[in-house]
């Protein structure tokens, strides 16, 4: 039965069946069920869940305005994209959370000095000593400690270069909002997999924190400090799209 024809009750029953299957597996067995490509995903007993995950990803990208229709210049070769899949597990509750599909670009096909500058693609991550320092200060001063995982982080940063990508052929079938000719579109924001994406996000995050009042450390570019007028203190460490925040209660 086609996924589009399933009622809400039937869909929930299918998802419950997936949950029962996954809960009876070991961690190693669950990893073995993660498809390596879309062909495997569509042959998987969990295919309905993966189809839904693809739709969720495409809807999110459309809402964020990731691309726009613009004719591909003559002689320009678009960068191919593909979906990668994962089975998310709620460790705290020890139960199945969701199936995930993420659209990524094949950034290894980008040409240096055409769609990226080699010296401008590296993105720093906080050192181990920085993490230890934040934890030590937290314990000494009795600060609150929190972690943040920024959702769709790379896609929040804009592109300075013109990059065309080609979406998988089935995208038109699964999502009517993707209407570009031959599934080729011009990116308006960074996409996972591009050589520019990590540095683009870090630069945007740094700009935001500094404008908010944080000061970047001279010892570690991924450490930021904020001291408010009333003595409020906040230490923030970054590791790609994960943040460790220690702040005054």
Short mmCIF file of N, CA, C and O in Angstrom, two decimals, residues 167-245:
data_model
loop_
_atom_site.label_atom_id
_atom_site.label_comp_id
_atom_site.label_asym_id
_atom_site.label_seq_id
_atom_site.Cartn_x
_atom_site.Cartn_y
_atom_site.Cartn_z
N UNK A 167 19.43 17.57 -7.02
CA UNK A 167 18.77 16.74 -6.02
C UNK A 167 18.51 15.35 -6.59
O UNK A 167 18.41 15.16 -7.81
N UNK A 168 18.39 14.35 -5.71
CA UNK A 168 18.03 13.00 -6.19
C UNK A 168 16.73 13.04 -6.99
O UNK A 168 15.82 13.83 -6.69
N UNK A 169 16.64 12.20 -8.02
CA UNK A 169 15.51 12.25 -8.95
C UNK A 169 14.16 12.08 -8.27
O UNK A 169 13.16 12.65 -8.73
N UNK A 170 14.09 11.30 -7.19
CA UNK A 170 12.79 11.02 -6.58
C UNK A 170 12.26 12.18 -5.75
O UNK A 170 11.14 12.13 -5.24
N UNK A 171 13.03 13.26 -5.60
CA UNK A 171 12.58 14.38 -4.77
C UNK A 171 11.29 15.00 -5.31
O UNK A 171 10.42 15.41 -4.55
N UNK A 172 11.14 15.09 -6.63
CA UNK A 172 9.93 15.66 -7.21
C UNK A 172 8.71 14.82 -6.85
O UNK A 172 7.63 15.33 -6.65
N UNK A 173 8.90 13.50 -6.79
CA UNK A 173 7.79 12.60 -6.50
C UNK A 173 7.35 12.74 -5.06
O UNK A 173 6.16 12.75 -4.74
N UNK A 174 8.33 12.88 -4.15
CA UNK A 174 8.03 12.89 -2.73
C UNK A 174 7.64 14.27 -2.20
O UNK A 174 7.06 14.39 -1.15
N UNK A 175 8.00 15.32 -2.94
CA UNK A 175 7.71 16.65 -2.44
C UNK A 175 7.42 17.60 -3.60
O UNK A 175 8.33 18.00 -4.31
N UNK A 176 6.16 17.95 -3.76
CA UNK A 176 5.76 18.79 -4.88
C UNK A 176 6.34 20.19 -4.84
O UNK A 176 6.32 20.90 -5.83
N UNK A 177 6.87 20.63 -3.68
CA UNK A 177 7.41 21.97 -3.57
C UNK A 177 8.75 22.10 -4.30
O UNK A 177 9.21 23.19 -4.57
N UNK A 178 9.40 20.97 -4.55
CA UNK A 178 10.67 21.02 -5.27
C UNK A 178 10.33 21.01 -6.75
O UNK A 178 10.06 19.98 -7.33
N UNK A 179 10.37 22.17 -7.39
CA UNK A 179 9.85 22.29 -8.75
C UNK A 179 10.90 22.72 -9.77
O UNK A 179 10.57 23.07 -10.88
N UNK A 180 12.17 22.75 -9.38
CA UNK A 180 13.20 23.22 -10.31
C UNK A 180 13.37 22.24 -11.47
O UNK A 180 13.09 21.05 -11.34
N UNK A 181 13.82 22.76 -12.61
CA UNK A 181 14.01 21.92 -13.79
C UNK A 181 15.09 20.88 -13.53
O UNK A 181 16.18 21.19 -13.05
N UNK A 182 14.78 19.64 -13.86
CA UNK A 182 15.72 18.53 -13.73
C UNK A 182 16.30 18.43 -12.32
O UNK A 182 17.41 17.93 -12.12
N UNK A 183 15.54 18.91 -11.33
CA UNK A 183 15.97 18.85 -9.94
C UNK A 183 17.28 19.61 -9.68
O UNK A 183 18.01 19.31 -8.75
N UNK A 184 17.61 20.59 -10.52
CA UNK A 184 18.82 21.40 -10.32
C UNK A 184 18.40 22.74 -9.72
O UNK A 184 17.44 23.37 -10.18
N UNK A 185 19.08 23.18 -8.68
CA UNK A 185 18.73 24.44 -8.03
C UNK A 185 19.98 25.16 -7.55
O UNK A 185 21.05 24.56 -7.39
N UNK A 186 19.83 26.45 -7.32
CA UNK A 186 20.90 27.29 -6.81
C UNK A 186 20.75 27.41 -5.30
O UNK A 186 19.69 27.82 -4.81
N UNK A 187 21.77 27.07 -4.56
CA UNK A 187 21.71 27.16 -3.10
C UNK A 187 21.78 28.61 -2.65
O UNK A 187 22.53 29.42 -3.20
N UNK A 188 21.00 28.94 -1.65
CA UNK A 188 21.07 30.27 -1.04
C UNK A 188 21.72 30.20 0.33
O UNK A 188 22.10 31.22 0.90
N UNK A 189 21.84 28.97 0.87
CA UNK A 189 22.46 28.77 2.17
C UNK A 189 23.36 27.54 2.10
O UNK A 189 23.31 26.76 1.15
N UNK A 190 24.16 27.38 3.14
CA UNK A 190 25.06 26.23 3.18
C UNK A 190 24.29 24.93 3.33
O UNK A 190 23.21 24.89 3.94
N UNK A 191 24.87 23.87 2.79
CA UNK A 191 24.28 22.54 2.89
C UNK A 191 25.33 21.60 3.43
O UNK A 191 26.52 21.71 3.11
N UNK A 192 24.91 20.68 4.29
CA UNK A 192 25.84 19.70 4.84
C UNK A 192 26.59 19.00 3.71
O UNK A 192 26.01 18.64 2.69
N UNK A 193 27.87 18.83 3.91
CA UNK A 193 28.70 18.16 2.90
C UNK A 193 29.54 19.13 2.10
O UNK A 193 30.60 18.75 1.58
N UNK A 194 29.11 20.38 1.97
CA UNK A 194 29.91 21.37 1.25
C UNK A 194 31.18 21.70 2.05
O UNK A 194 31.16 21.73 3.28
N UNK A 195 32.25 21.97 1.35
CA UNK A 195 33.50 22.31 2.02
C UNK A 195 33.39 23.63 2.79
O UNK A 195 34.12 23.86 3.74
N UNK A 196 32.45 24.48 2.40
CA UNK A 196 32.28 25.79 3.02
C UNK A 196 31.42 25.75 4.28
O UNK A 196 31.39 26.71 5.04
N UNK A 197 30.67 24.66 4.49
CA UNK A 197 29.57 24.69 5.46
C UNK A 197 30.01 24.87 6.90
O UNK A 197 29.45 25.69 7.63
N UNK A 198 31.01 24.13 7.34
CA UNK A 198 31.42 24.21 8.75
C UNK A 198 31.96 25.59 9.10
O UNK A 198 31.57 26.20 10.11
N UNK A 199 32.86 26.13 8.27
CA UNK A 199 33.43 27.45 8.51
C UNK A 199 32.35 28.53 8.44
O UNK A 199 32.36 29.49 9.21
N UNK A 200 31.42 28.38 7.51
CA UNK A 200 30.34 29.35 7.37
C UNK A 200 29.50 29.44 8.62
O UNK A 200 29.14 30.53 9.08
N UNK A 201 29.18 28.28 9.22
CA UNK A 201 28.39 28.28 10.44
C UNK A 201 29.17 28.87 11.61
O UNK A 201 28.64 29.67 12.39
N UNK A 202 30.45 28.49 11.75
CA UNK A 202 31.24 29.00 12.87
C UNK A 202 31.36 30.53 12.80
O UNK A 202 31.23 31.22 13.81
N UNK A 203 31.59 31.06 11.62
CA UNK A 203 31.72 32.51 11.47
C UNK A 203 30.42 33.23 11.82
O UNK A 203 30.45 34.31 12.43
N UNK A 204 29.28 32.63 11.45
CA UNK A 204 28.00 33.24 11.79
C UNK A 204 27.76 33.18 13.30
O UNK A 204 27.31 34.16 13.90
N UNK A 205 28.09 32.04 13.92
CA UNK A 205 27.92 31.90 15.36
C UNK A 205 28.82 32.89 16.11
O UNK A 205 28.37 33.54 17.06
N UNK A 206 30.07 33.02 15.67
CA UNK A 206 30.99 33.95 16.31
C UNK A 206 30.47 35.38 16.21
O UNK A 206 30.50 36.13 17.20
N UNK A 207 29.99 35.77 15.05
CA UNK A 207 29.47 37.13 14.86
C UNK A 207 28.28 37.38 15.78
O UNK A 207 28.19 38.45 16.41
N UNK A 208 27.40 36.39 15.89
CA UNK A 208 26.22 36.54 16.74
C UNK A 208 26.62 36.70 18.21
O UNK A 208 26.11 37.58 18.91
N UNK A 209 27.56 35.87 18.68
CA UNK A 209 27.97 35.92 20.09
C UNK A 209 28.65 37.25 20.42
O UNK A 209 28.40 37.85 21.46
N UNK A 210 29.52 37.71 19.52
CA UNK A 210 30.22 38.97 19.77
C UNK A 210 29.24 40.14 19.78
O UNK A 210 29.34 41.04 20.62
N UNK A 211 28.27 40.14 18.87
CA UNK A 211 27.27 41.20 18.85
C UNK A 211 26.41 41.18 20.11
O UNK A 211 25.93 42.22 20.57
N UNK A 212 26.24 40.00 20.67
CA UNK A 212 25.44 39.85 21.90
C UNK A 212 26.21 40.34 23.13
O UNK A 212 25.62 40.65 24.15
N UNK A 213 27.55 40.41 23.02
CA UNK A 213 28.35 40.89 24.14
C UNK A 213 29.41 39.93 24.62
O UNK A 213 30.14 40.23 25.58
N UNK A 214 29.54 38.78 23.98
CA UNK A 214 30.57 37.82 24.35
C UNK A 214 31.93 38.30 23.84
O UNK A 214 32.02 39.03 22.86
N UNK A 215 32.98 37.87 24.52
CA UNK A 215 34.35 38.16 24.10
C UNK A 215 35.03 36.84 23.75
O UNK A 215 35.00 35.88 24.54
N UNK A 216 35.63 36.77 22.58
CA UNK A 216 36.31 35.55 22.14
C UNK A 216 37.68 35.45 22.81
O UNK A 216 38.43 36.42 22.90
N UNK A 217 38.00 34.25 23.28
CA UNK A 217 39.25 34.03 23.97
C UNK A 217 40.44 34.11 23.01
O UNK A 217 40.35 33.70 21.85
N UNK A 218 41.57 34.64 23.51
CA UNK A 218 42.80 34.67 22.72
C UNK A 218 43.51 33.32 22.77
O UNK A 218 44.38 33.05 21.94
N UNK A 219 43.15 32.48 23.75
CA UNK A 219 43.80 31.17 23.91
C UNK A 219 43.13 30.09 23.08
O UNK A 219 43.79 29.17 22.61
N UNK A 220 41.82 30.19 22.94
CA UNK A 220 41.05 29.18 22.20
C UNK A 220 39.93 29.91 21.46
O UNK A 220 39.05 30.49 22.10
N UNK A 221 39.92 29.90 20.13
CA UNK A 221 38.89 30.62 19.37
C UNK A 221 37.49 30.08 19.59
O UNK A 221 36.51 30.74 19.21
N UNK A 222 37.37 28.90 20.20
CA UNK A 222 36.06 28.30 20.44
C UNK A 222 35.55 28.55 21.86
O UNK A 222 34.55 27.97 22.27
N UNK A 223 36.25 29.40 22.60
CA UNK A 223 35.83 29.75 23.96
C UNK A 223 35.38 31.22 23.98
O UNK A 223 36.11 32.10 23.53
N UNK A 224 34.18 31.45 24.50
CA UNK A 224 33.63 32.80 24.58
C UNK A 224 33.20 33.08 26.03
O UNK A 224 32.70 32.20 26.72
N UNK A 225 33.42 34.34 26.45
CA UNK A 225 33.08 34.73 27.83
C UNK A 225 32.17 35.95 27.81
O UNK A 225 32.36 36.88 27.02
N UNK A 226 31.18 35.91 28.69
CA UNK A 226 30.26 37.05 28.83
C UNK A 226 30.16 37.42 30.30
O UNK A 226 29.94 36.55 31.16
N UNK A 227 30.32 38.70 30.62
CA UNK A 227 30.13 39.20 31.98
C UNK A 227 29.15 40.37 31.91
O UNK A 227 29.41 41.38 31.26
N UNK A 228 28.00 40.21 32.57
CA UNK A 228 26.96 41.22 32.52
C UNK A 228 27.20 42.36 33.49
O UNK A 228 28.12 42.32 34.33
N UNK A 229 26.37 43.39 33.41
CA UNK A 229 26.52 44.57 34.26
C UNK A 229 26.33 44.23 35.73
O UNK A 229 26.91 44.87 36.60
N UNK A 230 25.51 43.24 36.02
CA UNK A 230 25.24 42.86 37.41
C UNK A 230 26.07 41.66 37.85
O UNK A 230 25.76 41.02 38.85
N UNK A 231 27.12 41.38 37.09
CA UNK A 231 28.02 40.30 37.47
C UNK A 231 27.65 38.94 36.93
O UNK A 231 28.29 37.94 37.28
N UNK A 232 26.63 38.87 36.09
CA UNK A 232 26.28 37.57 35.50
C UNK A 232 27.46 37.07 34.67
O UNK A 232 28.09 37.84 33.93
N UNK A 233 27.74 35.80 34.81
CA UNK A 233 28.89 35.22 34.11
C UNK A 233 28.44 34.05 33.23
O UNK A 233 27.58 33.27 33.63
N UNK A 234 29.02 33.97 32.05
CA UNK A 234 28.70 32.86 31.15
C UNK A 234 29.95 32.48 30.37
O UNK A 234 30.62 33.33 29.78
N UNK A 235 30.29 31.21 30.41
CA UNK A 235 31.36 30.65 29.59
C UNK A 235 30.73 29.72 28.56
O UNK A 235 29.87 28.90 28.90
N UNK A 236 31.15 29.85 27.32
CA UNK A 236 30.54 29.07 26.24
C UNK A 236 31.64 28.46 25.37
O UNK A 236 32.51 29.18 24.87
N UNK A 237 31.61 27.14 25.23
CA UNK A 237 32.54 26.44 24.36
C UNK A 237 31.80 25.83 23.19
O UNK A 237 30.66 25.38 23.33
N UNK A 238 32.42 25.83 22.02
CA UNK A 238 31.76 25.31 20.83
C UNK A 238 32.53 24.12 20.24
O UNK A 238 33.76 24.08 20.27
N UNK A 239 31.78 23.16 19.76
CA UNK A 239 32.34 22.03 19.02
C UNK A 239 31.41 21.80 17.83
O UNK A 239 30.40 21.11 17.95
N UNK A 240 31.73 22.43 16.72
CA UNK A 240 30.88 22.42 15.52
C UNK A 240 29.51 22.99 15.90
O UNK A 240 29.41 24.17 16.21
N UNK A 241 28.44 22.16 15.95
CA UNK A 241 27.12 22.68 16.27
C UNK A 241 26.67 22.31 17.68
O UNK A 241 25.50 22.44 18.03
N UNK A 242 27.62 21.86 18.51
CA UNK A 242 27.32 21.54 19.92
C UNK A 242 27.95 22.59 20.81
O UNK A 242 29.11 22.97 20.64
N UNK A 243 27.17 23.07 21.79
CA UNK A 243 27.64 24.11 22.70
C UNK A 243 27.61 23.59 24.13
O UNK A 243 26.69 22.87 24.53
N UNK A 244 28.63 23.95 24.90
CA UNK A 244 28.67 23.70 26.34
C UNK A 244 28.62 25.06 27.02
O UNK A 244 29.49 25.91 26.79
N UNK A 245 27.61 25.28 27.86
CA UNK A 245 27.37 26.60 28.43
C UNK A 245 27.36 26.51 29.96
O UNK A 245 26.56 25.77 30.54
#
